[in-house]
Coordinates of C-alpha atoms in Angstrom, one line a residue:
X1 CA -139.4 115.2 53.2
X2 CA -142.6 114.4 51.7
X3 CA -146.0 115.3 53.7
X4 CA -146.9 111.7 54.8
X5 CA -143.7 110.5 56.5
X6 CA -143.8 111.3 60.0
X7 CA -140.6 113.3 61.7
X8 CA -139.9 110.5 64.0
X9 CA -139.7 107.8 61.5
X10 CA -137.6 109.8 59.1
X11 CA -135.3 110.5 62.4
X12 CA -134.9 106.9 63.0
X13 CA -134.1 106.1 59.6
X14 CA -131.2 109.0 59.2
X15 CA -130.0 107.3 62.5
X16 CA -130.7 103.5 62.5
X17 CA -131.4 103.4 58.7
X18 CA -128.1 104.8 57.8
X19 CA -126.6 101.8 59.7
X20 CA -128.8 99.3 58.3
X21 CA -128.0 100.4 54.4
X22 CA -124.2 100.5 55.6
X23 CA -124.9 97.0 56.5
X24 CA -126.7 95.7 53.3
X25 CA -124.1 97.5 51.2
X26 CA -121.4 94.9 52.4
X27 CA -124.0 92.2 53.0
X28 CA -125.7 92.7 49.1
X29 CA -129.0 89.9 50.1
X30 CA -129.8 87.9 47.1
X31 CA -133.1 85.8 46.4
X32 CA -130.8 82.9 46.7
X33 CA -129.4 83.2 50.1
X34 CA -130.9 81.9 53.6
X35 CA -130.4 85.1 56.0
X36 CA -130.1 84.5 59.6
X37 CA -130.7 87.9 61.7
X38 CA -130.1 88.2 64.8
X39 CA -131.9 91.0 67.4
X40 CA -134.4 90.9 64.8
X41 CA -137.0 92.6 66.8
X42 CA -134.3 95.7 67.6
X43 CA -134.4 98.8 65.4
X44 CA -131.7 97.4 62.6
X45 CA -133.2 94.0 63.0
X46 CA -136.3 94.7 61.9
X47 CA -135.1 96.6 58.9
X48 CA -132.9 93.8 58.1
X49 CA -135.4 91.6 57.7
X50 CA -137.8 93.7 55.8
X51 CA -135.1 94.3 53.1
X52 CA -133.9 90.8 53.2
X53 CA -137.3 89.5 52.1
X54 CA -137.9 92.5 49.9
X55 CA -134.5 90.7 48.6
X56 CA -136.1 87.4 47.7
X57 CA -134.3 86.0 50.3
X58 CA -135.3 83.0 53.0
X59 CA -135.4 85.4 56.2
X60 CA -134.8 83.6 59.6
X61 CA -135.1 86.4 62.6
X62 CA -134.7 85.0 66.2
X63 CA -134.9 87.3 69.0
X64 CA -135.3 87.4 72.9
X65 CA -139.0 86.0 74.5
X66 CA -142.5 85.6 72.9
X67 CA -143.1 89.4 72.0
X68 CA -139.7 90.0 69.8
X69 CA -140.0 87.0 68.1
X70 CA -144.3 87.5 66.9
X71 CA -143.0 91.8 65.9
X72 CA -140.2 89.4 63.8
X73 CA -142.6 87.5 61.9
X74 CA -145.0 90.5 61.4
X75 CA -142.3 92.5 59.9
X76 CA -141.6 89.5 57.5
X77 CA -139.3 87.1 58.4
X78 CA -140.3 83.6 57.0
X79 CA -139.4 82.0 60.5
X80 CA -138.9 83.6 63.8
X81 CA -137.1 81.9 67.0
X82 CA -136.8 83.0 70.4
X83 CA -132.9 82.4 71.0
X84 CA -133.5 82.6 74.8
X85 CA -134.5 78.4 74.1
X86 CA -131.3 76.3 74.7
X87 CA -131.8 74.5 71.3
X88 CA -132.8 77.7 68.8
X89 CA -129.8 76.6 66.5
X90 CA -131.5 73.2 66.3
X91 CA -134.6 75.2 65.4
X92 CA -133.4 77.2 62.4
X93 CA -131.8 74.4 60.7
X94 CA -135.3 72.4 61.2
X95 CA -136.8 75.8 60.0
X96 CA -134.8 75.7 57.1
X97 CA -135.1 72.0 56.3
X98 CA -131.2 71.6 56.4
X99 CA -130.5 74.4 54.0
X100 CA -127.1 75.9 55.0
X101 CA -127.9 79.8 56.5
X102 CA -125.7 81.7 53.8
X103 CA -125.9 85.0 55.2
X104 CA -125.6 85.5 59.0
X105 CA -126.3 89.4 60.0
X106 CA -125.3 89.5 64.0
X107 CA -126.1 92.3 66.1
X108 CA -125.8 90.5 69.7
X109 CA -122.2 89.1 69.7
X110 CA -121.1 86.5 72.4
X111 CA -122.5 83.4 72.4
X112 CA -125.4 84.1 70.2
X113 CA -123.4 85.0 67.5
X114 CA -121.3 82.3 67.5
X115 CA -124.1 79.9 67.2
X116 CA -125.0 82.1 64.2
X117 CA -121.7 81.6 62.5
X118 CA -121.8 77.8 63.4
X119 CA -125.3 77.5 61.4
X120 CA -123.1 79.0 58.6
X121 CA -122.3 76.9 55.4
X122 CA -119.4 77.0 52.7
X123 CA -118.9 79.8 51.2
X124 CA -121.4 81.3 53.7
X125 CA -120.9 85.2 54.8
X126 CA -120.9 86.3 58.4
X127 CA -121.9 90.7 58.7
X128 CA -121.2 91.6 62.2
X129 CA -122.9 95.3 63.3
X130 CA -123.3 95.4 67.3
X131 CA -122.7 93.4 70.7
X132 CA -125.2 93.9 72.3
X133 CA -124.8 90.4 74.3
X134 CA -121.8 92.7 75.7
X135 CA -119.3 90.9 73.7
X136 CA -118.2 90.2 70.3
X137 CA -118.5 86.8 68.6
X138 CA -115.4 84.8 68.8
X139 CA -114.1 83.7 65.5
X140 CA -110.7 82.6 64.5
X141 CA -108.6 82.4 61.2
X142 CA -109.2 78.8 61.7
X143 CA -112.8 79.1 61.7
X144 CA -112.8 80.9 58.4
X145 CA -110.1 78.3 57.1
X146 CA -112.0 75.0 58.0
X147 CA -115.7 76.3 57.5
X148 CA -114.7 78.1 54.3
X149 CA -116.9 81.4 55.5
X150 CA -116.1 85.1 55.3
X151 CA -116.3 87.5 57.9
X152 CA -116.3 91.1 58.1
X153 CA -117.7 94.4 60.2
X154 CA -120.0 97.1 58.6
X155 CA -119.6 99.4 60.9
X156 CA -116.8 100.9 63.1
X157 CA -114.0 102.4 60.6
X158 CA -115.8 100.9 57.5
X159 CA -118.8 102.8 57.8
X160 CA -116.6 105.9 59.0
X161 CA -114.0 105.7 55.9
X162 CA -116.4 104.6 53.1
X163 CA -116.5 106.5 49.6
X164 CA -119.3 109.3 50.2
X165 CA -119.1 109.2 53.7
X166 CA -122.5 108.3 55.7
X167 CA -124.3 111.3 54.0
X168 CA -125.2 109.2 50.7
X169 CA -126.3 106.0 53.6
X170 CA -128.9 109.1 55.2
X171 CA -130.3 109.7 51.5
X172 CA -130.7 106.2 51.0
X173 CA -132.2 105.3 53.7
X174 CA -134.9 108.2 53.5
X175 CA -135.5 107.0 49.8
X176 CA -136.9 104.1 51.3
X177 CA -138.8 105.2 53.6
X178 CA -140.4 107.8 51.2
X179 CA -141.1 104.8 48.9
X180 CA -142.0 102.6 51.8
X181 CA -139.9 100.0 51.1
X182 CA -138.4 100.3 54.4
X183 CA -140.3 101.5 57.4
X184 CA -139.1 101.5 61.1
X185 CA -140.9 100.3 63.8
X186 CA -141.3 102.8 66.6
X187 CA -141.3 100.9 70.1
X188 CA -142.8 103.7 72.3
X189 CA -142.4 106.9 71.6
X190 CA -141.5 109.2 75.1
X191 CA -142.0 113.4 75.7
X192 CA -139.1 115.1 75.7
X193 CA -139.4 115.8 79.6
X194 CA -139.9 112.2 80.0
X195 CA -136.4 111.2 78.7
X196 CA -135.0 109.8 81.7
X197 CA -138.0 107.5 81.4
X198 CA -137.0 106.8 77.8
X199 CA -133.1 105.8 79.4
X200 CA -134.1 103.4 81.3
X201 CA -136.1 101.5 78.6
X202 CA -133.1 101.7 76.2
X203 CA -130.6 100.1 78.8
X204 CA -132.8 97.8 80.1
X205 CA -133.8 96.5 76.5
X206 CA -137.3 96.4 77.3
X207 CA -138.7 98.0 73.9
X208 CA -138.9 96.5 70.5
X209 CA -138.1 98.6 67.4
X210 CA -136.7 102.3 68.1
X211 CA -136.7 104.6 70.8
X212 CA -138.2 108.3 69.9
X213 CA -138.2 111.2 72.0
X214 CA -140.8 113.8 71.1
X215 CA -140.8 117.4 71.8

């Protein structure tokens, strides 16, 4: 590990960025597509969205309340929407001038997620990685049929069965780091004595980015 990357970033990028380069393999971002992330202000989300721009890509990030939605646009999504507003779908396709999204990367499942497919064109991809909402997003054969989309998961037994295993995902994902081209955002960082503190702040989703504990 090179001198100038800090321990806990390249921690949360052997951990969270594994994920997110699990997820971009099966996503593959082009300069073409309109990418719709949700929990963009979460530890994946915000990774997401820095390699979707890095992409070329038009980046879209909505997240919960004021504070998640300004870390989205500062870690460089084009438009960021707080989805807690009963019209945010209406927003994104304003956002987006009526381009169809093309690449939906859902983290929050339930409801949320099934507005994301919704915004979803023809021939537009749907990558599911989390529930955090506490459910997945409902989708049927039928939706795939009549909207002409694709769905898929990269994680669960994908991730866990892939060529290479998740080893070659940890070198990856330290690459970038140590070339900058992805860098985590650390939400608060908590002494190791204080972890219980640092539980609490995970469950009750109050911090943006990732969750450290230092020794």
């Amino acid at each position: 590990m090179p001198d100038d990357v800090d321990a806990d970033c390249a921690v949360a990028m052997v951990g969270t960025g594994r994920t997110t380069m699990a997820i971009l393999e099966l996503a593959a971002p082009t300069a073409a597509d309109v990418v719709l992330v949700t929990a963009a202000a979460g530890g994946i989300g915000t990774l997401l969205v820095q390699a979707c721009r890095s992409a070329g890509a038009t980046v879209v990030g909505v997240a919960g309340g004021p504070d998640k939605v300004a870390l989205a646009r500062r870690t460089g999504a084009d438009h960021a929407i707080d989805y807690t507003c009963p019209d945010w779908p209406h927003e994104v396709r304003q956002a987006v001038a009526g381009s169809p999204v093309t690449l939906a990367l859902d983290g929050v499942g339930g409801q949320i997620g099934r507005s994301a497919l919704e915004l979803l064109g023809v021939t537009g991809r749907l990558v599911m990685f989390g529930s955090s909402s506490g459910s997945l997003t409902e989708l049927s054969t039928g939706d795939l049929f009549s909207r002409g989309i694709s769905a898929a998961s990269a994680i669960g037994a994908r991730i866990l069965q892939r060529p290479g295993g998740t080893r070659t995902l940890e070198r990856d994902a330290l690459e970038a780091l140590t070339h900058r081209r992805l860098v985590p955002v650390i939400g608060q960082r908590f002494a190791l004595t204080d972890a219980p503190a640092a539980h609490i702040a995970l469950q009750s989703r109050a911090t943006t980015g990732k969750t450290v504990l230092r020794p």
